[in-house]
PDB file of C-alpha atoms in Angstrom:
ATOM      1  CA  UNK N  10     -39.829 106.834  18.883  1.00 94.00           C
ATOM      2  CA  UNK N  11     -41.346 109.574  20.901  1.00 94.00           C
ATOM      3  CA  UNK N  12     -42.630 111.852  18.370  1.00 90.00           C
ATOM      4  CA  UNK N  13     -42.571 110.807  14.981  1.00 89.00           C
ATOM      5  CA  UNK N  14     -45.884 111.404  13.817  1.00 87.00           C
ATOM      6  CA  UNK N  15     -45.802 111.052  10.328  1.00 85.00           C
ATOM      7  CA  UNK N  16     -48.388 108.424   8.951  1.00 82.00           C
ATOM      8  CA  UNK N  17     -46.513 106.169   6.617  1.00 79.00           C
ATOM      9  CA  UNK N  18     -43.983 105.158   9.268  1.00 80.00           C
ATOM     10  CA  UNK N  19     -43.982 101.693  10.470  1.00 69.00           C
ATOM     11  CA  UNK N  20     -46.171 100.763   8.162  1.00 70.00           C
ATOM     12  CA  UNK N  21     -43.862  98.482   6.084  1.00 67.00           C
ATOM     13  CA  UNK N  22     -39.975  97.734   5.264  1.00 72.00           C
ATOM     14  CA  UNK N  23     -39.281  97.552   9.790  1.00 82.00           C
ATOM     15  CA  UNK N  24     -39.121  94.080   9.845  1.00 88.00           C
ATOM     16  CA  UNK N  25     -41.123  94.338  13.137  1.00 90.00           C
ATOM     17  CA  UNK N  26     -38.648  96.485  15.234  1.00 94.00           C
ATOM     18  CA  UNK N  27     -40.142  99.885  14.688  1.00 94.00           C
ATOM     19  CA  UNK N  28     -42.692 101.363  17.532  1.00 96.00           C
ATOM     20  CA  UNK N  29     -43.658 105.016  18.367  1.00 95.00           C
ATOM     21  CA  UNK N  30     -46.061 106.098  21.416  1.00 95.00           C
ATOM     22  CA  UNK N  31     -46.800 109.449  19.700  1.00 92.00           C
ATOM     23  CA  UNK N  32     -49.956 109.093  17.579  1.00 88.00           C
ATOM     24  CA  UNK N  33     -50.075 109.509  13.707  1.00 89.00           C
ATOM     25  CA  UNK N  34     -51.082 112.104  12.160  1.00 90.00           C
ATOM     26  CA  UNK N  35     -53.650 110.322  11.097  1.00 89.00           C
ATOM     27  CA  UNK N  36     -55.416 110.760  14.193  1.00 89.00           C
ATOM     28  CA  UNK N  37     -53.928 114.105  14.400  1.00 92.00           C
ATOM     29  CA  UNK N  38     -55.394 115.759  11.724  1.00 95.00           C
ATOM     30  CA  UNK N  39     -58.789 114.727  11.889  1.00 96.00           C
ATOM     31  CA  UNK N  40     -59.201 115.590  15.289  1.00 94.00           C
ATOM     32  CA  UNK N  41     -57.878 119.496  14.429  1.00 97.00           C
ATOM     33  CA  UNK N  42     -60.020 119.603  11.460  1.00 98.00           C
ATOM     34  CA  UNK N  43     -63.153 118.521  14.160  1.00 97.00           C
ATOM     35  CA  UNK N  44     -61.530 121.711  16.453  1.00 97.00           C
ATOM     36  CA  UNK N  45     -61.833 124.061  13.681  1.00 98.00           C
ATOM     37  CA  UNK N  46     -65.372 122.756  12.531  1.00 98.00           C
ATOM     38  CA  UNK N  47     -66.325 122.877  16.245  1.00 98.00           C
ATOM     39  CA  UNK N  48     -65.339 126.043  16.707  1.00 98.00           C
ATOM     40  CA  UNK N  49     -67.510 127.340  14.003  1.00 98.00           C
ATOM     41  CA  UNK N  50     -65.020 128.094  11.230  1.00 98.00           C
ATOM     42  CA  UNK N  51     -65.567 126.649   7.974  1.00 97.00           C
ATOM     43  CA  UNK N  52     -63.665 128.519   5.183  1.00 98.00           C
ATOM     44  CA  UNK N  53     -59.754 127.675   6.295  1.00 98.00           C
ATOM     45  CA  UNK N  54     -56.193 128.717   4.305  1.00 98.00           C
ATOM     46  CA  UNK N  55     -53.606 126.073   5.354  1.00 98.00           C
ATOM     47  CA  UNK N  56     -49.612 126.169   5.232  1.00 97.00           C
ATOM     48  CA  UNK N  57     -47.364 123.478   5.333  1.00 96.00           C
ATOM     49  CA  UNK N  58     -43.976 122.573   5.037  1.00 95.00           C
ATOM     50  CA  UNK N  59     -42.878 120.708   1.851  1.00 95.00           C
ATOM     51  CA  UNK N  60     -42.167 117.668   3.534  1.00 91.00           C
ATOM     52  CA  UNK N  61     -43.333 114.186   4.412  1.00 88.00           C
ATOM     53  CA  UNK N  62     -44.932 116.119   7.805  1.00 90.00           C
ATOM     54  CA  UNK N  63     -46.376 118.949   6.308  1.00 93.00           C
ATOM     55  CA  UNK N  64     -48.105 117.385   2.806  1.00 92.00           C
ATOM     56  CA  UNK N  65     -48.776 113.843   4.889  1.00 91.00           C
ATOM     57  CA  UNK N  66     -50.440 115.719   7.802  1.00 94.00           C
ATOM     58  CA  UNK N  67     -52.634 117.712   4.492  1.00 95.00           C
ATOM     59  CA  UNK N  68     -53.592 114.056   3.588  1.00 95.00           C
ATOM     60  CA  UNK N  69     -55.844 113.939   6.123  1.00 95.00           C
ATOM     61  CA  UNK N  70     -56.503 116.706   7.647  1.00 97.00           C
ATOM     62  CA  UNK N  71     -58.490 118.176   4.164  1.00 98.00           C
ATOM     63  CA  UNK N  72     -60.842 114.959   3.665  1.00 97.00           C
ATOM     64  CA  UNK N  73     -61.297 115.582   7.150  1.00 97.00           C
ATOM     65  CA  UNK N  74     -62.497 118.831   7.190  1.00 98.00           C
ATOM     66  CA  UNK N  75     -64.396 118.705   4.016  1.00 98.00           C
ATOM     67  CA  UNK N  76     -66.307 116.258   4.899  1.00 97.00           C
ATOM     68  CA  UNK N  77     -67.507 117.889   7.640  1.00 97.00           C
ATOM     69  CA  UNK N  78     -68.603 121.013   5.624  1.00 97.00           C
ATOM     70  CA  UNK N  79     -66.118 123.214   5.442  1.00 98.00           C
ATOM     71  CA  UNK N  80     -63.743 124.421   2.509  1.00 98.00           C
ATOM     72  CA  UNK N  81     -60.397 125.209   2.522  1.00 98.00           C
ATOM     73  CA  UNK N  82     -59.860 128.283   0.544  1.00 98.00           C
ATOM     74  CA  UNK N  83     -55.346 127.932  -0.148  1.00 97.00           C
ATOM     75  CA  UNK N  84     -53.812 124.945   0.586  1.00 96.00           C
ATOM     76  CA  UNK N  85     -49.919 125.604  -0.916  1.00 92.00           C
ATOM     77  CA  UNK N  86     -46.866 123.971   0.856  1.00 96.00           C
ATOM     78  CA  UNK N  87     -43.330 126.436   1.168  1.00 96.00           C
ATOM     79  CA  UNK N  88     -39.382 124.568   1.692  1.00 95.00           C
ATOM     80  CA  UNK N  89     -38.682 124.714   5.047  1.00 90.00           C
ATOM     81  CA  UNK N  90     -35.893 126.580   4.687  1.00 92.00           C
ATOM     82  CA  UNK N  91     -37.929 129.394   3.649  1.00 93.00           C
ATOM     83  CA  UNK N  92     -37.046 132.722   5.823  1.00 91.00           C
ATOM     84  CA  UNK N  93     -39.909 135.280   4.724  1.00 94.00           C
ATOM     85  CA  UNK N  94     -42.982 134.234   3.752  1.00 96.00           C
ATOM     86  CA  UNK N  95     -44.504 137.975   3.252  1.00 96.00           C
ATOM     87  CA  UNK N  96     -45.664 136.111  -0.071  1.00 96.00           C
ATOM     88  CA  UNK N  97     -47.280 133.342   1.385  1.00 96.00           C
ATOM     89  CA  UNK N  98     -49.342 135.546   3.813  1.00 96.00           C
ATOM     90  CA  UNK N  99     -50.153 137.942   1.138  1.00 97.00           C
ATOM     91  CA  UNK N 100     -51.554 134.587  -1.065  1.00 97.00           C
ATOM     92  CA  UNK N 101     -53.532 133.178   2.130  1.00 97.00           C
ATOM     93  CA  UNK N 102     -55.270 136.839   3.196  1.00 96.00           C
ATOM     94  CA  UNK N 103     -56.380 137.228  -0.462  1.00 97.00           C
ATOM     95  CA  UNK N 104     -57.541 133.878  -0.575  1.00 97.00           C
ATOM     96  CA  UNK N 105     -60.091 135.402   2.197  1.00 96.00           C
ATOM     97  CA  UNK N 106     -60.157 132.419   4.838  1.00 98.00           C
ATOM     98  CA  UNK N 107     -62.103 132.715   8.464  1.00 96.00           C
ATOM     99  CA  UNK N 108     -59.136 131.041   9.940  1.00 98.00           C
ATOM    100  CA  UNK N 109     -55.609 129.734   9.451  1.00 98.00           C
ATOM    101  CA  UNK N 110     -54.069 126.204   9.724  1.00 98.00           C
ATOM    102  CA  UNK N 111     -50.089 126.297  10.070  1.00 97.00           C
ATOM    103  CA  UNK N 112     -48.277 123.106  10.076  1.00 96.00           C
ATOM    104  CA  UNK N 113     -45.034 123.539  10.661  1.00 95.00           C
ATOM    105  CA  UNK N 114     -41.833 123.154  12.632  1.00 93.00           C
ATOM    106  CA  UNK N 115     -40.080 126.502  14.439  1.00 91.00           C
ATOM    107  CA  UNK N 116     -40.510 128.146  11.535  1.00 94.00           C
ATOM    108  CA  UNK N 117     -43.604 128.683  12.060  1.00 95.00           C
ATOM    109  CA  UNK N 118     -43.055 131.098  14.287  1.00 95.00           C
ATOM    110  CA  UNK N 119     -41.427 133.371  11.385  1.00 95.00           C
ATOM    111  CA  UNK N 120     -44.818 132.746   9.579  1.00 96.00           C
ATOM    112  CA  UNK N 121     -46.987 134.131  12.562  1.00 96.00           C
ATOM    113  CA  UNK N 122     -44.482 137.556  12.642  1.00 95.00           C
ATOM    114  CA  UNK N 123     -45.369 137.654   9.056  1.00 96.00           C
ATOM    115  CA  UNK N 124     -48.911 137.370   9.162  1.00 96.00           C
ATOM    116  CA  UNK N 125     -48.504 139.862  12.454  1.00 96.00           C
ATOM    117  CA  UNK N 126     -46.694 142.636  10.388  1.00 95.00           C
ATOM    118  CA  UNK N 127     -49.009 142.278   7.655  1.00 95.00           C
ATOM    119  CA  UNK N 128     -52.165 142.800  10.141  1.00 94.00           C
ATOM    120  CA  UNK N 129     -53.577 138.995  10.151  1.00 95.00           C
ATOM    121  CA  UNK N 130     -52.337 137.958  13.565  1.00 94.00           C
ATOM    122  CA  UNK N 131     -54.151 136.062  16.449  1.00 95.00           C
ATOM    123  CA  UNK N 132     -55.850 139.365  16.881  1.00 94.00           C
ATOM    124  CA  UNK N 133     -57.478 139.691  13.703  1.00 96.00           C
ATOM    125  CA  UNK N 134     -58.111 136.122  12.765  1.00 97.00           C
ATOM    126  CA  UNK N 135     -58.120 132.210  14.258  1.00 98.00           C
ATOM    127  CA  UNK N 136     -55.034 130.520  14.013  1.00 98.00           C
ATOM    128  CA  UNK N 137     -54.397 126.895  14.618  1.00 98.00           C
ATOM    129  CA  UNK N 138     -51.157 125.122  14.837  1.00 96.00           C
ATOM    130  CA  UNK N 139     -50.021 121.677  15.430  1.00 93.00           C
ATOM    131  CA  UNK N 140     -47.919 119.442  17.383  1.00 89.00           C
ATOM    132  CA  UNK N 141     -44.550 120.936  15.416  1.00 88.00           C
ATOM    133  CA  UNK N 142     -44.113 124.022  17.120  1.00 88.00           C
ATOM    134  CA  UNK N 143     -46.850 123.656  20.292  1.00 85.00           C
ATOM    135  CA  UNK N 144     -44.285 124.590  22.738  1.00 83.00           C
ATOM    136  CA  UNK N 145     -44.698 126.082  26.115  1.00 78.00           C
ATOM    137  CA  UNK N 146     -43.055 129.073  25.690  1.00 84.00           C
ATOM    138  CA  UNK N 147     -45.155 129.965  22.574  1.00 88.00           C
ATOM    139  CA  UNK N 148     -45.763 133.369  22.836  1.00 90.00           C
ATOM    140  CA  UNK N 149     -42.112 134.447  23.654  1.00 91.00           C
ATOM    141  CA  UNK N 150     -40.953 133.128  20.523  1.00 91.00           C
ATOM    142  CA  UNK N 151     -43.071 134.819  18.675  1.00 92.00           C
ATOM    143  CA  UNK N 152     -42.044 138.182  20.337  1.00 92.00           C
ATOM    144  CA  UNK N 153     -39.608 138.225  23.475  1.00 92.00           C
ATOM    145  CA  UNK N 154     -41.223 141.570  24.460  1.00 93.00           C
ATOM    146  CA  UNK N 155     -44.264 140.990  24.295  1.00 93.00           C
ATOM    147  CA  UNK N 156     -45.300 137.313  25.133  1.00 91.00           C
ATOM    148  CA  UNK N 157     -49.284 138.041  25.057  1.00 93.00           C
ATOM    149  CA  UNK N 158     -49.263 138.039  21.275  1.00 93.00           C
ATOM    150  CA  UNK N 159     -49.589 134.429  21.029  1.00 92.00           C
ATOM    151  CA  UNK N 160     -52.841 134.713  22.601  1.00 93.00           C
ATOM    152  CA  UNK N 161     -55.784 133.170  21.209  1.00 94.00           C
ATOM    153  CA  UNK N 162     -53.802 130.852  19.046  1.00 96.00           C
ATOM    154  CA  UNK N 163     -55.807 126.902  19.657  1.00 96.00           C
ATOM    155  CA  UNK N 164     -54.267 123.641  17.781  1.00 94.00           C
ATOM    156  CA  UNK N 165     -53.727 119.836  18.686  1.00 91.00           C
ATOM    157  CA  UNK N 166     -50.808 118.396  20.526  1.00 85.00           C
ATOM    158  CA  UNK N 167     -50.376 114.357  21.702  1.00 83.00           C
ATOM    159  CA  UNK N 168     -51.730 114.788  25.475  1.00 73.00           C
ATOM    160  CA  UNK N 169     -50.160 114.546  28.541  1.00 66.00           C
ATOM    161  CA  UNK N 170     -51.791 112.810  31.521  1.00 60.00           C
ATOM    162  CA  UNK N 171     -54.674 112.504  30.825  1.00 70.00           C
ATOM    163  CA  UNK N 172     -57.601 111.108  33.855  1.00 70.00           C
ATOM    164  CA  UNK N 173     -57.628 107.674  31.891  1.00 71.00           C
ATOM    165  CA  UNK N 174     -53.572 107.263  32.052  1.00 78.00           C
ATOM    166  CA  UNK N 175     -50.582 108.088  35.018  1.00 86.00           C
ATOM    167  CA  UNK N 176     -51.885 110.935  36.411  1.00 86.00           C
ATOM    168  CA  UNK N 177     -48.981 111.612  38.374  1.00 89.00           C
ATOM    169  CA  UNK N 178     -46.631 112.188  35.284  1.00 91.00           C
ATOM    170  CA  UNK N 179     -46.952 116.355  34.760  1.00 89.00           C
ATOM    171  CA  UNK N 180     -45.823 117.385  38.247  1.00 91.00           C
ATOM    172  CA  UNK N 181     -43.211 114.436  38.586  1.00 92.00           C
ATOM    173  CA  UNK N 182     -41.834 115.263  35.316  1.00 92.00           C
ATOM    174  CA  UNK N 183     -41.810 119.269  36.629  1.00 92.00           C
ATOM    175  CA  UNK N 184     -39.756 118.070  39.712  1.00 96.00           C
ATOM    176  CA  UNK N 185     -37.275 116.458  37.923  1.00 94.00           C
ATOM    177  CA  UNK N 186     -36.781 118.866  34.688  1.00 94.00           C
ATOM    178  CA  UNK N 187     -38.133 122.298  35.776  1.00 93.00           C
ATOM    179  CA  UNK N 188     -38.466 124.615  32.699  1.00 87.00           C
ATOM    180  CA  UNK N 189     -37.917 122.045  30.325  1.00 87.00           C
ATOM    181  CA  UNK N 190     -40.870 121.997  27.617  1.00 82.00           C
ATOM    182  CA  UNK N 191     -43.078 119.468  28.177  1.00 84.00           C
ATOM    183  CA  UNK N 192     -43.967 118.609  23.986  1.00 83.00           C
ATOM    184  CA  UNK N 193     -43.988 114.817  23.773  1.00 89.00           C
ATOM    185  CA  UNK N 194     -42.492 114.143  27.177  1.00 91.00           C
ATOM    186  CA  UNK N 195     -45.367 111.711  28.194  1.00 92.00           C
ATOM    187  CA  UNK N 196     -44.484 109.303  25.466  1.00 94.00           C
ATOM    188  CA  UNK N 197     -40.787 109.333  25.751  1.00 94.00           C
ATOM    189  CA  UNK N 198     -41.231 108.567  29.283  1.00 95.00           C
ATOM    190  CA  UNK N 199     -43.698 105.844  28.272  1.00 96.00           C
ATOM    191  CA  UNK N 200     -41.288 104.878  25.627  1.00 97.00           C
ATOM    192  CA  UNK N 201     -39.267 104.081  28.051  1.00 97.00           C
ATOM    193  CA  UNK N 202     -41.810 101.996  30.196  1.00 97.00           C
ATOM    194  CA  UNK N 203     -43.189 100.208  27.526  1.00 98.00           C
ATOM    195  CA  UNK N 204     -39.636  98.881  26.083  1.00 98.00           C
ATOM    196  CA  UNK N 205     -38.875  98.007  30.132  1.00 98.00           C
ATOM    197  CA  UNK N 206     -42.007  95.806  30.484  1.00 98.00           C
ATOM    198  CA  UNK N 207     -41.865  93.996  27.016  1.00 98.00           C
ATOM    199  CA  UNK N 208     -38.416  92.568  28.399  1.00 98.00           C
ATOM    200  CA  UNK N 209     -39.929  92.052  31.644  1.00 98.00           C
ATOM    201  CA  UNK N 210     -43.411  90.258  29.586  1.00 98.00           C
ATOM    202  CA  UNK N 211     -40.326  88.064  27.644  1.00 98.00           C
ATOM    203  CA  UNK N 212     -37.901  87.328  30.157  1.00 98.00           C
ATOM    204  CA  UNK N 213     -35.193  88.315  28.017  1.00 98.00           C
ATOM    205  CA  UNK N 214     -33.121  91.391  26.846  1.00 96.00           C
ATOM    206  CA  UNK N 215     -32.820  89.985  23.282  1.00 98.00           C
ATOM    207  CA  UNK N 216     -33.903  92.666  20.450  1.00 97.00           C
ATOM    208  CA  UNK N 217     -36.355  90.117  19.130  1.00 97.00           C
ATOM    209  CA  UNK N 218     -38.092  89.050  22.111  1.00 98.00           C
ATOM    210  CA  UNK N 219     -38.940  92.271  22.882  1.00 98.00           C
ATOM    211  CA  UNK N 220     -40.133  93.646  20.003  1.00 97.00           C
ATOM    212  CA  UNK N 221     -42.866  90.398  20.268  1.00 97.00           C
ATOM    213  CA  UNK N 222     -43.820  91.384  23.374  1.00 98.00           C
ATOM    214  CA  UNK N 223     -44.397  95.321  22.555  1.00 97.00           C
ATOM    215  CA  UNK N 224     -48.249  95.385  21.542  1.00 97.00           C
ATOM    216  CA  UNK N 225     -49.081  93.106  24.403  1.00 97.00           C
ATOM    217  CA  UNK N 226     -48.488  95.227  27.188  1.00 98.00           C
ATOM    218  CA  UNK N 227     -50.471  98.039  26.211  1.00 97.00           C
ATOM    219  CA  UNK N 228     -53.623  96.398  25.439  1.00 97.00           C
ATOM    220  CA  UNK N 229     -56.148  93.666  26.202  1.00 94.00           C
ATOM    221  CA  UNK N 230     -55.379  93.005  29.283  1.00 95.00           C
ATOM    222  CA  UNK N 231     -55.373  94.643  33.340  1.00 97.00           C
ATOM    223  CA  UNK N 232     -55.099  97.999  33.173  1.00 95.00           C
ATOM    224  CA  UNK N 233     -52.012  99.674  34.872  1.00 96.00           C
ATOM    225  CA  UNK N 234     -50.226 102.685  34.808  1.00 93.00           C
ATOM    226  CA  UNK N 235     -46.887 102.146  35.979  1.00 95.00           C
ATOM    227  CA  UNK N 236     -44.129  99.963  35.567  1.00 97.00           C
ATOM    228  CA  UNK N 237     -44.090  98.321  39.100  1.00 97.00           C
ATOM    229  CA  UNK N 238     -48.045  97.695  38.524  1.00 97.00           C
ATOM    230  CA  UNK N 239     -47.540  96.845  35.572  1.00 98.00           C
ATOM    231  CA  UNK N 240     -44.902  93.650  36.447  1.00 98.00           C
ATOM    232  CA  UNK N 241     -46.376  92.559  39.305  1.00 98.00           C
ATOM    233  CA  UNK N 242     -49.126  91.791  37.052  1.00 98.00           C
ATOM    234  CA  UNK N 243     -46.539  89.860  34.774  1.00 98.00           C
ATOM    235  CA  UNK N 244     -45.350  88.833  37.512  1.00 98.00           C
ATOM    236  CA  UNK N 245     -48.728  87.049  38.830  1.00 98.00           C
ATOM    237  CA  UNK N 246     -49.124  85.373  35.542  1.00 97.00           C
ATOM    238  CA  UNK N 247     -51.345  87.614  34.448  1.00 97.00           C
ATOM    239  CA  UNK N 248     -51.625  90.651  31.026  1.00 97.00           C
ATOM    240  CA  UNK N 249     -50.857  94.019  31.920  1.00 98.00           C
ATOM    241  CA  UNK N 250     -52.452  96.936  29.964  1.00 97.00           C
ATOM    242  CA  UNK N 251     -50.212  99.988  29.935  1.00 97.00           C
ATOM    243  CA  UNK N 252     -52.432 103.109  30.376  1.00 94.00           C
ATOM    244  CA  UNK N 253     -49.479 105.670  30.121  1.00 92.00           C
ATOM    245  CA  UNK N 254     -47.959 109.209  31.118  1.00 93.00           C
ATOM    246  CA  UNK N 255     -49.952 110.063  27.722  1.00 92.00           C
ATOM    247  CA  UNK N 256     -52.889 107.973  28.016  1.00 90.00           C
ATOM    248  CA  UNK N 257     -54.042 104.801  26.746  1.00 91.00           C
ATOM    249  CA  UNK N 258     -51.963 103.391  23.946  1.00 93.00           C
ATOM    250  CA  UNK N 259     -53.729 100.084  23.034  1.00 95.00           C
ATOM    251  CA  UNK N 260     -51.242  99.267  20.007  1.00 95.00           C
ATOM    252  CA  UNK N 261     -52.280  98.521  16.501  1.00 93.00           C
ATOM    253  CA  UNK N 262     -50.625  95.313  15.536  1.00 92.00           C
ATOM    254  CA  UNK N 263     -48.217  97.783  13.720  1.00 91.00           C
ATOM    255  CA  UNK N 264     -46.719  99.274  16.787  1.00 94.00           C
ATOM    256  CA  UNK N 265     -48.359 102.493  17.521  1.00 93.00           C
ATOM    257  CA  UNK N 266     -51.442 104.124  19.241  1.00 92.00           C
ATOM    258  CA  UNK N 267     -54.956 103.665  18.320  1.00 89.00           C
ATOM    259  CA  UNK N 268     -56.377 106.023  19.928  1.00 82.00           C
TER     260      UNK N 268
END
């Protein structure tokens, strides 16, 4: 998978077969609650869905950012299927944060036109989002007319390209899918090259033998960041170490990023 984040999956009951390039939200979280801390906020309200995303990304995100000083002042999940959520916003401004966590899917951009009409928008106080609903065209959902009113708004997303991975992938993938949101298009496209050199690594196209081969190719070996690199190195007798359209995965043993 390309962007299941949650942090129980693969963990158990896979029987080996399950991999995912996006990170877990267990390196998610901690890294936003280090954003918010860095930025110099330490009282925070948080809102989450009601779901193995919203309460597993909570998990860690809280220990997280407690233990770095801060306090988080409402911490109350809603069902997803929730369409106003005037009473949430009016629970999280009297809870009197300095800033606002939302973790969420697209309905989290009904909760921002909430917390707009009621007067706590990006204007009036920090608001942080994560990888759910950090899409390009951010501000537009929010309000068509009037794009700018996403402004301000920081949060977490897996990256894209970054200087220690394929370099080249933002303005290839641009030229071949112009407009198309870019949210976890990195590791699907290294989903793709990390399945491709696993069968190239075993020589075979059987289900098995790949899987074997997965966590081998992105770590401990010569780093490369694309697939013909990557096999001639295979091909040479040598271990290829796939450094990515999002960066360096170096596997865990269970099939997903490190780092």
């Amino acid at each position: 998978s390309p962007s299941n984040t949650a942090a129980g999956l693969g963990t158990s009951g896979d029987d080996g077969f399950y991999f995912r390039t996006a990170p877990s939200d267990d390196l998610q979280a901690p890294t936003l609650a280090n954003l918010v801390l860095d930025d110099g906020f330490a009282n925070v309200a948080i809102v989450s869905r009601a779901d193995e995303y919203g309460v597993g990304f909570n998990q860690f995100f809280i220990p997280a950012f407690e233990d770095g000083g801060g306090t988080v002042t409402y911490s109350e999940t809603y069902a997803p299927e929730t369409e106003s959520f005037d009473d949430v916003v009016a629970d999280v401004v009297a809870s009197g944060p300095d800033a606002v966590v939302v973790v969420a899917f697209d309905e989290g951009f009904q909760i921002l036109i909430d917390m707009i009409a009621a007067g706590v928008g990006p204007d009036a106080i920090q608001i942080y989002i994560t990888d759910g609903f950090a899409t390009e065209n951010f501000g537009e959902s929010i309000d068509p007319d009037n794009p700018s009113i996403g402004a301000g708004v920081r949060g977490t997303q897996p990256s894209s390209a970054p200087a220690s991975g394929a370099a080249f992938f933002p303005d290839a993938f641009a030229a071949y899918a112009p407009g198309v949101d870019t949210v976890f298009s990195s590791q699907s496209y290294d989903c793709a090259i990390v399945i491709a050199l696993a069968a190239h690594a075993a020589g075979s196209n059987d289900a098995a033998d790949i899987a074997a081969a997965m966590v081998d190719v992105t770590r401990g070996g010569e780093a490369c960041s694309t697939f013909a690199d990557c096999a001639a190195i295979i091909d040479a007798g040598g271990d290829p170490d796939y450094d990515g359209a999002s960066g360096p995965l170096d596997f865990l043993d269970v099939g997903e990023p490190s780092v």
